């Protein structure tokens, strides 16, 4: 079986360095908000090109706390609207509703899967306060257009970078374009921890300070609580492991790009639509997502051929039971995408023979 993603093999490449990092944490005697977190925050901020990085417990908390911080600062208030792509993973929506803000779902560009910037302004009204743009599957949105719209209407911009570590747009990395960005380091991400982990990047000093307090019970100084905060701290162990893996991120990204290019150049089945990268550097290929009206048949066929695939995502957020108040919405582009997308195996440890097997199997399917 060709696995969709072989995490054991990915981490095995760096096992000695990972074990040494883990031992360093164990031997330090300091396990929460210590030197490893501080060093990773510095290193990841430098990697993204931002002034600050704030380590948190996971990617959902990263997005949730950004909005929460703006509420604490008086820049957002309950009931304000946040524009978000309709075909994103539900976490993007959860971050908005957790703060008692209203998600405004906007259709994506069916070619890139990302938020269609030409549709944004028709959804802006006096309650709109922010745009949460998602760099879905690893490709940065047309962020300069989104930033221009946001500045025109005095809106905040959050980048959901959960799948886009290291992607670049016009010389800037994901996480260094909007007002703030949320990252997930879930194990399956391009930069994955060995457990849950996340981070926020920003160059706004006041926002960074508020976030550092919010993640730690609302406190910057022990037993002095300036906000009603939460416990969402990046763990020392995960920070140490991420520091190891960050060193290899760009190398692994190049492997992913090469695999994606090979797929795109060689998959020739007319029932399959391959994804596109608008600019090579803008896509880090967290996922290689094809489209076909025969999605379920193709997935079953590939499984029989010993090729594992995954659907990202089978049910759009507005059709989930958790958001029953949105179930009546008509979002035909999103709904069509959710019915057609299929993710092929993609990881930096795929062998050339595995890649050829995937291509050959897709091409002979009918």
mmCIF file of C-alpha atoms in Angstrom:
data_model
loop_
_atom_site.group_PDB
_atom_site.id
_atom_site.type_symbol
_atom_site.label_atom_id
_atom_site.label_comp_id
_atom_site.label_asym_id
_atom_site.label_seq_id
_atom_site.Cartn_x
_atom_site.Cartn_y
_atom_site.Cartn_z
ATOM 1 C CA UNK A 1 0.000 0.000 0.000
ATOM 2 C CA UNK A 2 1.239 3.473 -0.891
ATOM 3 C CA UNK A 3 0.167 5.521 2.147
ATOM 4 C CA UNK A 4 -1.348 8.934 1.711
ATOM 5 C CA UNK A 5 1.157 10.249 4.260
ATOM 6 C CA UNK A 6 3.821 8.188 6.069
ATOM 7 C CA UNK A 7 4.577 10.202 9.200
ATOM 8 C CA UNK A 8 6.784 7.481 10.653
ATOM 9 C CA UNK A 9 9.053 7.597 7.605
ATOM 10 C CA UNK A 10 9.122 11.397 7.560
ATOM 11 C CA UNK A 11 10.222 11.641 11.189
ATOM 12 C CA UNK A 12 12.585 8.672 10.923
ATOM 13 C CA UNK A 13 14.836 10.816 8.709
ATOM 14 C CA UNK A 14 15.580 13.060 11.684
ATOM 15 C CA UNK A 15 15.245 10.558 14.524
ATOM 16 C CA UNK A 16 18.655 11.150 16.063
ATOM 17 C CA UNK A 17 18.258 14.938 16.135
ATOM 18 C CA UNK A 18 14.700 14.582 17.447
ATOM 19 C CA UNK A 19 15.823 12.256 20.236
ATOM 20 C CA UNK A 20 18.618 14.650 21.182
ATOM 21 C CA UNK A 21 16.131 17.548 21.289
ATOM 22 C CA UNK A 22 13.754 15.541 23.481
ATOM 23 C CA UNK A 23 16.585 14.591 25.821
ATOM 24 C CA UNK A 24 17.602 18.239 26.050
ATOM 25 C CA UNK A 25 14.114 19.156 27.267
ATOM 26 C CA UNK A 26 13.972 16.253 29.731
ATOM 27 C CA UNK A 27 17.368 17.162 31.148
ATOM 28 C CA UNK A 28 16.551 20.862 31.411
ATOM 29 C CA UNK A 29 13.959 20.447 34.166
ATOM 30 C CA UNK A 30 11.893 23.254 32.606
ATOM 31 C CA UNK A 31 8.824 22.092 30.660
ATOM 32 C CA UNK A 32 6.444 25.052 30.145
ATOM 33 C CA UNK A 33 7.306 28.363 28.385
ATOM 34 C CA UNK A 34 11.027 27.888 28.648
ATOM 35 C CA UNK A 35 14.049 28.340 26.433
ATOM 36 C CA UNK A 36 12.888 25.967 23.691
ATOM 37 C CA UNK A 37 9.651 27.879 23.137
ATOM 38 C CA UNK A 38 11.486 31.203 23.188
ATOM 39 C CA UNK A 39 14.064 29.975 20.673
ATOM 40 C CA UNK A 40 11.467 28.438 18.360
ATOM 41 C CA UNK A 41 9.423 31.649 18.450
ATOM 42 C CA UNK A 42 12.503 33.632 17.441
ATOM 43 C CA UNK A 43 13.459 31.178 14.714
ATOM 44 C CA UNK A 44 9.978 30.857 13.242
ATOM 45 C CA UNK A 45 9.418 34.622 13.286
ATOM 46 C CA UNK A 46 12.708 35.052 11.436
ATOM 47 C CA UNK A 47 11.706 32.336 8.966
ATOM 48 C CA UNK A 48 8.382 34.026 8.222
ATOM 49 C CA UNK A 49 9.870 37.516 8.261
ATOM 50 C CA UNK A 50 7.711 38.845 11.106
ATOM 51 C CA UNK A 51 8.683 40.658 14.263
ATOM 52 C CA UNK A 52 6.895 38.257 16.576
ATOM 53 C CA UNK A 53 5.815 34.653 16.926
ATOM 54 C CA UNK A 54 3.623 33.483 19.793
ATOM 55 C CA UNK A 55 3.521 29.738 20.352
ATOM 56 C CA UNK A 56 0.123 28.297 21.255
ATOM 57 C CA UNK A 57 -1.392 24.866 21.783
ATOM 58 C CA UNK A 58 -2.782 24.274 18.278
ATOM 59 C CA UNK A 59 -3.854 25.915 15.038
ATOM 60 C CA UNK A 60 -7.477 26.456 16.047
ATOM 61 C CA UNK A 61 -6.365 28.312 19.170
ATOM 62 C CA UNK A 62 -4.075 30.444 17.012
ATOM 63 C CA UNK A 63 -6.985 31.747 14.935
ATOM 64 C CA UNK A 64 -9.338 32.002 17.904
ATOM 65 C CA UNK A 65 -6.888 34.000 19.995
ATOM 66 C CA UNK A 66 -6.122 36.500 17.237
ATOM 67 C CA UNK A 67 -9.794 37.446 17.082
ATOM 68 C CA UNK A 68 -10.053 37.353 20.874
ATOM 69 C CA UNK A 69 -7.114 39.742 21.171
ATOM 70 C CA UNK A 70 -8.768 42.271 18.869
ATOM 71 C CA UNK A 71 -11.923 42.009 20.962
ATOM 72 C CA UNK A 72 -9.849 42.683 24.095
ATOM 73 C CA UNK A 73 -8.339 45.698 22.363
ATOM 74 C CA UNK A 74 -11.777 47.032 21.406
ATOM 75 C CA UNK A 75 -11.240 46.593 17.663
ATOM 76 C CA UNK A 76 -13.941 43.912 17.331
ATOM 77 C CA UNK A 77 -17.157 43.360 19.243
ATOM 78 C CA UNK A 78 -19.747 40.600 19.509
ATOM 79 C CA UNK A 79 -21.833 40.297 16.339
ATOM 80 C CA UNK A 80 -19.228 41.787 14.007
ATOM 81 C CA UNK A 81 -18.798 39.986 10.690
ATOM 82 C CA UNK A 82 -15.734 38.164 9.407
ATOM 83 C CA UNK A 83 -15.463 37.190 5.737
ATOM 84 C CA UNK A 84 -14.137 33.662 5.254
ATOM 85 C CA UNK A 85 -13.951 31.215 2.313
ATOM 86 C CA UNK A 86 -16.903 28.833 2.202
ATOM 87 C CA UNK A 87 -14.840 25.743 1.337
ATOM 88 C CA UNK A 88 -12.341 25.910 4.179
ATOM 89 C CA UNK A 89 -11.883 23.352 6.945
ATOM 90 C CA UNK A 90 -14.360 23.937 9.742
ATOM 91 C CA UNK A 91 -11.655 25.196 12.141
ATOM 92 C CA UNK A 92 -11.602 28.551 10.334
ATOM 93 C CA UNK A 93 -15.321 28.950 11.030
ATOM 94 C CA UNK A 94 -15.061 27.683 14.612
ATOM 95 C CA UNK A 95 -12.520 30.389 15.453
ATOM 96 C CA UNK A 96 -15.026 33.041 14.379
ATOM 97 C CA UNK A 97 -18.098 31.668 16.149
ATOM 98 C CA UNK A 98 -16.141 30.864 19.327
ATOM 99 C CA UNK A 99 -15.691 34.638 19.654
ATOM 100 C CA UNK A 100 -19.419 35.289 19.023
ATOM 101 C CA UNK A 101 -18.613 36.856 15.697
ATOM 102 C CA UNK A 102 -20.541 36.108 12.507
ATOM 103 C CA UNK A 103 -18.875 34.171 9.676
ATOM 104 C CA UNK A 104 -19.751 35.437 6.210
ATOM 105 C CA UNK A 105 -19.064 32.602 3.785
ATOM 106 C CA UNK A 106 -17.768 33.633 0.362
ATOM 107 C CA UNK A 107 -17.286 31.313 -2.605
ATOM 108 C CA UNK A 108 -13.773 30.297 -3.726
ATOM 109 C CA UNK A 109 -12.085 30.518 -7.096
ATOM 110 C CA UNK A 110 -12.634 26.990 -8.492
ATOM 111 C CA UNK A 111 -9.225 27.066 -10.187
ATOM 112 C CA UNK A 112 -7.151 27.757 -7.069
ATOM 113 C CA UNK A 113 -9.600 26.620 -4.340
ATOM 114 C CA UNK A 114 -8.879 29.899 -2.528
ATOM 115 C CA UNK A 115 -11.136 32.817 -1.642
ATOM 116 C CA UNK A 116 -12.250 34.626 -4.799
ATOM 117 C CA UNK A 117 -11.203 38.267 -4.252
ATOM 118 C CA UNK A 118 -13.657 39.506 -6.894
ATOM 119 C CA UNK A 119 -16.548 38.454 -4.652
ATOM 120 C CA UNK A 120 -15.393 40.039 -1.408
ATOM 121 C CA UNK A 121 -16.672 43.606 -1.714
ATOM 122 C CA UNK A 122 -20.272 42.597 -2.363
ATOM 123 C CA UNK A 123 -20.278 41.014 1.123
ATOM 124 C CA UNK A 124 -18.888 44.044 2.965
ATOM 125 C CA UNK A 125 -21.268 46.124 5.068
ATOM 126 C CA UNK A 126 -21.205 48.276 8.198
ATOM 127 C CA UNK A 127 -20.754 45.177 10.408
ATOM 128 C CA UNK A 128 -17.761 43.772 8.498
ATOM 129 C CA UNK A 129 -14.563 44.023 10.502
ATOM 130 C CA UNK A 130 -12.158 41.402 9.167
ATOM 131 C CA UNK A 131 -11.240 38.995 6.392
ATOM 132 C CA UNK A 132 -9.954 35.559 7.332
ATOM 133 C CA UNK A 133 -8.263 34.273 4.204
ATOM 134 C CA UNK A 134 -7.165 30.635 4.019
ATOM 135 C CA UNK A 135 -4.134 29.504 2.020
ATOM 136 C CA UNK A 136 -5.867 26.232 1.218
ATOM 137 C CA UNK A 137 -3.888 23.108 0.331
ATOM 138 C CA UNK A 138 -0.649 25.119 0.532
ATOM 139 C CA UNK A 139 -1.211 27.901 -2.022
ATOM 140 C CA UNK A 140 -1.288 31.553 -0.979
ATOM 141 C CA UNK A 141 -4.400 33.462 -1.954
ATOM 142 C CA UNK A 142 -4.210 36.534 -4.183
ATOM 143 C CA UNK A 143 -3.262 38.352 -1.029
ATOM 144 C CA UNK A 144 -2.260 41.735 -2.472
ATOM 145 C CA UNK A 145 -5.786 42.211 -3.856
ATOM 146 C CA UNK A 146 -7.297 41.140 -0.540
ATOM 147 C CA UNK A 147 -5.023 43.518 1.367
ATOM 148 C CA UNK A 148 -6.026 46.407 -0.936
ATOM 149 C CA UNK A 149 -9.712 45.698 -0.320
ATOM 150 C CA UNK A 150 -9.097 45.451 3.417
ATOM 151 C CA UNK A 151 -7.225 48.755 3.600
ATOM 152 C CA UNK A 152 -9.906 50.461 1.511
ATOM 153 C CA UNK A 153 -12.584 49.378 4.001
ATOM 154 C CA UNK A 154 -10.436 49.517 7.160
ATOM 155 C CA UNK A 155 -10.644 45.764 7.777
ATOM 156 C CA UNK A 156 -8.290 43.451 9.623
ATOM 157 C CA UNK A 157 -6.781 40.538 7.695
ATOM 158 C CA UNK A 158 -5.965 37.164 9.226
ATOM 159 C CA UNK A 159 -4.036 34.559 7.272
ATOM 160 C CA UNK A 160 -4.958 30.956 8.014
ATOM 161 C CA UNK A 161 -1.567 29.394 7.260
ATOM 162 C CA UNK A 162 -2.290 25.931 8.632
ATOM 163 C CA UNK A 163 -1.338 24.365 5.288
ATOM 164 C CA UNK A 164 1.053 26.947 3.853
ATOM 165 C CA UNK A 165 4.291 26.959 5.879
ATOM 166 C CA UNK A 166 6.948 28.561 3.706
ATOM 167 C CA UNK A 167 4.751 29.562 0.767
ATOM 168 C CA UNK A 168 5.818 32.879 -0.781
ATOM 169 C CA UNK A 169 3.941 35.680 -2.527
ATOM 170 C CA UNK A 170 5.871 38.515 -4.168
ATOM 171 C CA UNK A 171 8.844 37.939 -1.901
ATOM 172 C CA UNK A 172 6.903 37.606 1.347
ATOM 173 C CA UNK A 173 6.211 34.383 3.182
ATOM 174 C CA UNK A 174 2.814 33.228 4.356
ATOM 175 C CA UNK A 175 2.237 34.661 7.810
ATOM 176 C CA UNK A 176 3.932 37.968 6.992
ATOM 177 C CA UNK A 177 1.315 39.633 4.804
ATOM 178 C CA UNK A 178 -1.865 40.113 6.814
ATOM 179 C CA UNK A 179 -2.196 41.758 10.223
ATOM 180 C CA UNK A 180 -1.723 38.397 11.901
ATOM 181 C CA UNK A 181 -1.560 34.734 10.951
ATOM 182 C CA UNK A 182 -2.374 31.417 12.547
ATOM 183 C CA UNK A 183 -0.277 28.284 11.979
ATOM 184 C CA UNK A 184 -0.948 24.668 12.847
ATOM 185 C CA UNK A 185 1.872 22.226 13.508
ATOM 186 C CA UNK A 186 -0.412 19.194 13.639
ATOM 187 C CA UNK A 187 1.774 16.150 12.830
ATOM 188 C CA UNK A 188 0.547 15.880 9.236
ATOM 189 C CA UNK A 189 1.389 19.480 8.320
ATOM 190 C CA UNK A 190 4.411 20.406 6.191
ATOM 191 C CA UNK A 191 6.035 21.553 9.434
ATOM 192 C CA UNK A 192 4.571 19.024 11.829
ATOM 193 C CA UNK A 193 5.179 18.471 15.516
ATOM 194 C CA UNK A 194 4.858 15.078 17.191
ATOM 195 C CA UNK A 195 1.598 16.158 18.793
ATOM 196 C CA UNK A 196 -0.631 19.227 18.769
ATOM 197 C CA UNK A 197 1.050 22.615 18.434
ATOM 198 C CA UNK A 198 0.425 25.997 16.834
ATOM 199 C CA UNK A 199 1.673 29.567 16.544
ATOM 200 C CA UNK A 200 0.654 33.109 15.683
ATOM 201 C CA UNK A 201 2.844 35.481 13.687
ATOM 202 C CA UNK A 202 2.485 39.254 13.549
ATOM 203 C CA UNK A 203 4.560 42.423 13.447
ATOM 204 C CA UNK A 204 2.127 44.360 15.665
ATOM 205 C CA UNK A 205 3.780 44.770 19.106
ATOM 206 C CA UNK A 206 0.552 45.515 20.975
ATOM 207 C CA UNK A 207 -1.206 42.527 19.449
ATOM 208 C CA UNK A 208 1.751 40.288 20.298
ATOM 209 C CA UNK A 209 1.723 41.413 23.925
ATOM 210 C CA UNK A 210 -2.018 40.839 24.251
ATOM 211 C CA UNK A 211 -1.647 37.370 22.707
ATOM 212 C CA UNK A 212 1.194 36.398 25.037
ATOM 213 C CA UNK A 213 -1.062 37.238 27.963
ATOM 214 C CA UNK A 214 -4.195 35.578 26.577
ATOM 215 C CA UNK A 215 -2.441 32.236 25.944
ATOM 216 C CA UNK A 216 -1.277 32.155 29.579
ATOM 217 C CA UNK A 217 -4.418 32.749 31.663
ATOM 218 C CA UNK A 218 -4.384 36.425 30.695
ATOM 219 C CA UNK A 219 -1.105 36.962 32.494
ATOM 220 C CA UNK A 220 2.266 38.404 31.560
ATOM 221 C CA UNK A 221 3.459 38.346 35.173
ATOM 222 C CA UNK A 222 2.667 35.414 37.432
ATOM 223 C CA UNK A 223 -0.484 35.886 39.507
ATOM 224 C CA UNK A 224 -1.287 39.203 37.813
ATOM 225 C CA UNK A 225 -4.084 38.672 35.289
ATOM 226 C CA UNK A 226 -4.855 41.564 32.965
ATOM 227 C CA UNK A 227 -7.250 39.602 30.702
ATOM 228 C CA UNK A 228 -9.651 36.707 31.107
ATOM 229 C CA UNK A 229 -7.303 34.384 29.268
ATOM 230 C CA UNK A 230 -6.983 30.700 28.502
ATOM 231 C CA UNK A 231 -4.324 28.010 28.801
ATOM 232 C CA UNK A 232 -2.960 27.614 25.266
ATOM 233 C CA UNK A 233 0.801 27.359 25.431
ATOM 234 C CA UNK A 234 3.165 25.733 22.961
ATOM 235 C CA UNK A 235 4.800 22.867 24.831
ATOM 236 C CA UNK A 236 8.559 22.902 25.435
ATOM 237 C CA UNK A 237 8.935 19.399 23.997
ATOM 238 C CA UNK A 238 7.037 20.216 20.811
ATOM 239 C CA UNK A 239 8.990 23.464 20.407
ATOM 240 C CA UNK A 240 12.281 21.559 20.632
ATOM 241 C CA UNK A 241 11.127 19.023 18.028
ATOM 242 C CA UNK A 242 9.850 21.772 15.730
ATOM 243 C CA UNK A 243 13.207 23.516 15.902
ATOM 244 C CA UNK A 244 14.777 20.394 14.424
ATOM 245 C CA UNK A 245 12.210 20.018 11.667
ATOM 246 C CA UNK A 246 12.202 23.718 10.744
ATOM 247 C CA UNK A 247 15.786 23.282 9.523
ATOM 248 C CA UNK A 248 14.578 20.876 6.836
ATOM 249 C CA UNK A 249 11.325 22.559 5.844
ATOM 250 C CA UNK A 250 12.586 24.293 2.694
ATOM 251 C CA UNK A 251 14.299 21.127 1.487
ATOM 252 C CA UNK A 252 11.105 19.107 1.979
ATOM 253 C CA UNK A 253 9.080 21.816 0.234
ATOM 254 C CA UNK A 254 11.244 21.496 -2.863
ATOM 255 C CA UNK A 255 10.616 17.749 -2.895
ATOM 256 C CA UNK A 256 6.884 18.377 -2.661
ATOM 257 C CA UNK A 257 7.042 20.856 -5.535
ATOM 258 C CA UNK A 258 8.926 18.362 -7.687
ATOM 259 C CA UNK A 259 6.359 15.646 -6.986
ATOM 260 C CA UNK A 260 3.474 18.008 -7.735
ATOM 261 C CA UNK A 261 5.088 19.084 -10.997
ATOM 262 C CA UNK A 262 5.604 15.451 -12.002
ATOM 263 C CA UNK A 263 1.988 14.628 -11.217
ATOM 264 C CA UNK A 264 0.748 17.615 -13.214
ATOM 265 C CA UNK A 265 2.975 16.899 -16.212
ATOM 266 C CA UNK A 266 2.121 13.206 -16.384
ATOM 267 C CA UNK A 267 -1.469 12.752 -15.245
ATOM 268 C CA UNK A 268 -3.344 12.817 -18.547
ATOM 269 C CA UNK A 269 -6.694 11.205 -17.809
ATOM 270 C CA UNK A 270 -9.370 13.506 -19.288
ATOM 271 C CA UNK A 271 -11.796 12.799 -16.424
ATOM 272 C CA UNK A 272 -9.315 14.321 -13.965
ATOM 273 C CA UNK A 273 -8.555 18.015 -13.465
ATOM 274 C CA UNK A 274 -5.118 18.643 -11.941
ATOM 275 C CA UNK A 275 -4.502 21.578 -9.578
ATOM 276 C CA UNK A 276 -2.489 24.603 -10.598
ATOM 277 C CA UNK A 277 0.187 26.715 -8.957
ATOM 278 C CA UNK A 278 -0.194 30.335 -9.994
ATOM 279 C CA UNK A 279 3.484 30.909 -9.192
ATOM 280 C CA UNK A 280 5.865 28.108 -8.203
ATOM 281 C CA UNK A 281 6.910 29.749 -4.938
ATOM 282 C CA UNK A 282 3.302 30.455 -3.934
ATOM 283 C CA UNK A 283 2.452 26.778 -3.465
ATOM 284 C CA UNK A 284 4.053 24.374 -0.968
ATOM 285 C CA UNK A 285 1.766 21.446 -1.871
ATOM 286 C CA UNK A 286 0.594 20.410 1.550
ATOM 287 C CA UNK A 287 -1.967 18.534 -0.521
ATOM 288 C CA UNK A 288 -2.166 17.600 -4.185
ATOM 289 C CA UNK A 289 -5.890 17.830 -4.849
ATOM 290 C CA UNK A 290 -7.400 16.697 -8.120
ATOM 291 C CA UNK A 291 -11.018 17.144 -9.196
ATOM 292 C CA UNK A 292 -13.266 14.629 -10.915
ATOM 293 C CA UNK A 293 -16.996 14.009 -11.135
ATOM 294 C CA UNK A 294 -16.119 10.325 -10.652
ATOM 295 C CA UNK A 295 -14.400 11.006 -7.321
ATOM 296 C CA UNK A 296 -15.853 8.139 -5.280
ATOM 297 C CA UNK A 297 -15.293 5.586 -8.043
ATOM 298 C CA UNK A 298 -11.718 6.766 -8.545
ATOM 299 C CA UNK A 299 -10.969 6.646 -4.811
ATOM 300 C CA UNK A 300 -12.320 3.095 -4.576
ATOM 301 C CA UNK A 301 -10.347 2.053 -7.653
ATOM 302 C CA UNK A 302 -7.090 3.507 -6.306
ATOM 303 C CA UNK A 303 -7.651 1.777 -2.974
ATOM 304 C CA UNK A 304 -7.891 -1.560 -4.816
ATOM 305 C CA UNK A 305 -4.634 -0.681 -6.569
ATOM 306 C CA UNK A 306 -2.945 -0.196 -3.203
ATOM 307 C CA UNK A 307 -3.003 3.613 -3.267
ATOM 308 C CA UNK A 308 -4.456 5.489 -0.320
ATOM 309 C CA UNK A 309 -6.291 8.769 -0.958
ATOM 310 C CA UNK A 310 -8.153 11.222 1.290
ATOM 311 C CA UNK A 311 -11.020 13.658 0.681
ATOM 312 C CA UNK A 312 -10.325 17.216 1.883
ATOM 313 C CA UNK A 313 -13.185 17.777 2.709
ATOM 314 C CA UNK A 314 -16.309 15.677 2.131
ATOM 315 C CA UNK A 315 -18.809 18.041 3.804
ATOM 316 C CA UNK A 316 -18.645 21.855 3.504
ATOM 317 C CA UNK A 317 -18.934 23.844 6.754
ATOM 318 C CA UNK A 318 -22.372 25.247 5.889
ATOM 319 C CA UNK A 319 -23.761 21.711 5.611
ATOM 320 C CA UNK A 320 -22.434 20.498 8.962
ATOM 321 C CA UNK A 321 -24.837 19.702 11.811
ATOM 322 C CA UNK A 322 -22.814 22.049 14.024
ATOM 323 C CA UNK A 323 -23.975 24.974 11.869
ATOM 324 C CA UNK A 324 -27.608 24.067 11.293
ATOM 325 C CA UNK A 325 -28.449 27.763 10.932
ATOM 326 C CA UNK A 326 -26.279 27.811 7.787
ATOM 327 C CA UNK A 327 -27.610 24.582 6.260
ATOM 328 C CA UNK A 328 -30.050 26.358 3.938
ATOM 329 C CA UNK A 329 -27.314 28.445 2.302
ATOM 330 C CA UNK A 330 -26.716 27.893 -1.403
ATOM 331 C CA UNK A 331 -23.031 27.894 -2.251
ATOM 332 C CA UNK A 332 -22.856 25.943 -5.511
ATOM 333 C CA UNK A 333 -19.142 26.349 -6.215
ATOM 334 C CA UNK A 334 -18.141 25.153 -2.758
ATOM 335 C CA UNK A 335 -20.640 22.319 -2.853
ATOM 336 C CA UNK A 336 -19.365 21.163 -6.235
ATOM 337 C CA UNK A 337 -15.763 21.245 -5.048
ATOM 338 C CA UNK A 338 -16.558 19.239 -1.925
ATOM 339 C CA UNK A 339 -18.185 16.599 -4.143
ATOM 340 C CA UNK A 340 -15.262 16.369 -6.573
ATOM 341 C CA UNK A 341 -11.961 16.848 -4.726
ATOM 342 C CA UNK A 342 -9.599 13.966 -4.025
ATOM 343 C CA UNK A 343 -6.126 14.204 -2.492
ATOM 344 C CA UNK A 344 -3.429 11.958 -3.942
ATOM 345 C CA UNK A 345 -0.432 10.745 -1.900
ATOM 346 C CA UNK A 346 1.918 13.651 -1.215
ATOM 347 C CA UNK A 347 4.912 13.636 1.089
ATOM 348 C CA UNK A 348 8.673 14.234 0.917
ATOM 349 C CA UNK A 349 9.365 10.516 1.381
ATOM 350 C CA UNK A 350 7.430 9.210 -1.636
ATOM 351 C CA UNK A 351 9.701 7.138 -3.869
ATOM 352 C CA UNK A 352 9.945 7.622 -7.629
ATOM 353 C CA UNK A 353 8.330 4.225 -8.167
ATOM 354 C CA UNK A 354 5.453 5.127 -5.862
ATOM 355 C CA UNK A 355 4.868 8.358 -7.756
ATOM 356 C CA UNK A 356 4.867 6.501 -11.082
ATOM 357 C CA UNK A 357 2.415 3.954 -9.705
ATOM 358 C CA UNK A 358 0.022 6.736 -8.702
ATOM 359 C CA UNK A 359 0.273 8.416 -12.104
ATOM 360 C CA UNK A 360 -0.194 5.156 -14.011
ATOM 361 C CA UNK A 361 -3.178 4.117 -11.898
ATOM 362 C CA UNK A 362 -4.934 7.467 -12.361
ATOM 363 C CA UNK A 363 -4.284 7.437 -16.109
ATOM 364 C CA UNK A 364 -5.771 3.983 -16.739
ATOM 365 C CA UNK A 365 -8.887 4.650 -14.662
ATOM 366 C CA UNK A 366 -12.094 4.945 -16.702
#
